[in-house]
Amino acid sequence: MDHFVYKHGALHAEDVPVAEIAAAVGTPFYCYSAQTLTRHFTLFREALSPLPHLVCFAIKSLSNVAVLKLLGDLGAGMDVVSIGEYLRAKAAGVPGDRIVFSGVGKTRDEMRMALEGGIRQFNVESEPELIALSEVAAAMGLRAPITLRVNPDVDAKTHAKIATGKKENKFGIPISRASAVYAEAARLPGIEVVGIDVHIGSQLTDLAPFEQAFAKVADLTRQLRAEGHDIRRLDLGGGLGIPYTQSNETPPLPSDYGAMIKRTVGDLGCEIEIEPGRLISGNAGILVSSVIYVKSGEERDFLILDAAMNDLVRPAMYDAHHDIVPVVEPPVGVEQQRYDVVGPICETGDTFAKGRDLAPMQPGDLVAFRSAGAYGAVMASEYNSRPLVPEVLVRGDHHAVIRPRPSYIDLVKRDVIPDWL
Ligand code: LLP
């Protein structure tokens, strides 16, 4: 459920007509609904109660500091994968003891900065990383709280580019080696073991792979405890999928996911951490764009938009589907027209959708890409020297630009011509 619905024939973001925002900020732009973000976060919290838990929002899915502040003020923790994300969480007022640091290639500088600023735990992904972290922490007179991310060798049954829990993936420590690496961690002077971490992939639409992985983590918890480790936290990662179409998709709900967590690891007395990104932010955002031209080809008609693959790369990168809806509600029963929906970038991959049926469109008409809140703005680039699109946050009848559109002057003046040229 989200808060982008037609009212009186016009698409609204909560109580604000999307066309009104478009008139004020121009297109394309991302628009987020505060109420949807709040609701999705709250669903996870309710799903895990009464277990002791922390819902850590995966910043990589949507990193605007205003959004982080909104979630942080609700009590969310944050899952970061770079010091840049860490600094965003801090700028949003999230305390270090609610920030977990994930990622397969943390540098020593990143470790140092996180230890200085305060951190709940590092989710360590390899032995070399463990040794580096111990050295960095010990040199600062500290012991870094860690979990080891284990790779449970489970097929997440999702897109190959976002599956992370099979042994051929670069992530984590093979679960078969966990016992040995935990023993090593316990010997290192700069390390304090606090738990276990697992994350098997993103956009999972079936609970079975999660359940398989968490059952393995439960067994490992018992084994490691028997070996003398203080396993008091389980970080179960993110990955719960969302519906990308409004028709027939029914991925499991956070409440189903929570019940499965309780069933598999609920009796261990551990504090549970989860790192959802997409389920909180995905359906809380849209990308709004204008039609530049309608071009009739020999075999098909092209809808050429002012948004492109640099603004929303998911269709080009993962063949991802995003529903595209007109901002003016089409009359009931209007005869649909079939379009290839494309952007202006000079490559064929700049295609959002092929053969999409939409109400007939004219130049200047506005459309919205739904489910674009996660992995939308954060994956945007300036390819073709197109400035990053602005972001707008709506709550009730308020809206505010939370990242302005850079000017073309900003874009050009960043480059430096050497004085010897
Ligand atoms: N935790 C870790 C360690 C992760 O690697 C990820 C996502 C998450 C949590 C959050 O997963 P979520 O709940 O959002 O599924 N760009 C791709 C998705 C990449 C996901 C990477 N890791 C896309 O647009 O589909």
CSV table of C-alpha atoms and ligand atoms in Angstrom, one decimal, residues 58 60-61 79 81 102 125 149 162 164 199 201-203 237-240 244 275-279 314 318 374-375 379, ligand 1:
chain,number,residue,atom,x,y,z
A,58,ALA,CA,19.5,0.0,4.4
A,60,LYS,CA,21.8,2.2,0.0
A,61,SER,CA,18.2,2.0,-1.1
A,79,ASP,CA,22.7,-0.2,7.8
A,81,VAL,CA,28.0,0.2,3.5
A,102,SER,CA,28.1,-3.8,6.3
A,125,GLU,CA,33.0,-10.4,5.6
A,149,ARG,CA,28.6,-12.4,7.9
A,162,ILE,CA,21.3,-9.2,-6.5
A,164,THR,CA,24.3,-12.9,-2.4
A,199,HIS,CA,22.1,-11.5,4.1
A,201,GLY,CA,19.8,-11.3,-1.5
A,202,SER,CA,17.3,-8.7,-2.5
A,203,GLN,CA,13.8,-8.7,-3.9
A,237,GLY,CA,20.0,-8.7,6.7
A,238,GLY,CA,17.4,-7.3,4.3
A,239,GLY,CA,15.9,-8.5,1.1
A,240,LEU,CA,12.1,-8.8,1.5
A,244,TYR,CA,6.2,-4.0,-8.6
A,275,GLU,CA,18.3,-4.4,7.4
A,276,PRO,CA,15.4,-3.8,5.1
A,277,GLY,CA,15.8,-1.2,2.3
A,278,ARG,CA,13.4,-1.8,-0.6
A,279,LEU,CA,10.4,-2.7,1.4
A,314,ARG,CA,16.9,-0.5,-13.0
A,318,TYR,CA,18.1,-5.6,-14.3
A,374,ALA,CA,14.4,2.2,-3.7
A,375,TYR,CA,17.5,2.1,-5.8
A,379,MET,CA,21.8,4.8,-8.5
B,1,LLP,N1,21.8,-5.6,3.8
B,1,LLP,C1,22.8,-5.8,2.9
B,1,LLP,C2,24.0,-6.3,3.4
B,1,LLP,C3,22.6,-5.6,1.5
B,1,LLP,O1,23.6,-5.9,0.7
B,1,LLP,C4,21.3,-5.1,1.0
B,1,LLP,C5,21.1,-4.9,-0.4
B,1,LLP,C6,20.3,-4.8,2.0
B,1,LLP,C7,20.6,-5.1,3.4
B,1,LLP,C8,19.0,-4.3,1.6
B,1,LLP,O2,18.3,-5.2,0.8
B,1,LLP,P1,16.7,-4.8,0.4
B,1,LLP,O3,15.9,-5.0,1.7
B,1,LLP,O4,16.7,-3.4,-0.1
B,1,LLP,O5,16.4,-5.8,-0.6
B,1,LLP,N2,20.2,-2.2,-6.9
B,1,LLP,C9,19.4,-3.4,-6.8
B,1,LLP,C10,19.4,-3.9,-5.4
B,1,LLP,C11,20.7,-4.2,-4.7
B,1,LLP,C12,20.6,-4.7,-3.3
B,1,LLP,C13,22.0,-4.7,-2.7
B,1,LLP,N3,22.0,-5.1,-1.3
B,1,LLP,C14,18.0,-3.2,-7.4
B,1,LLP,O6,17.8,-2.1,-7.8
B,1,LLP,O7,17.2,-4.1,-7.4
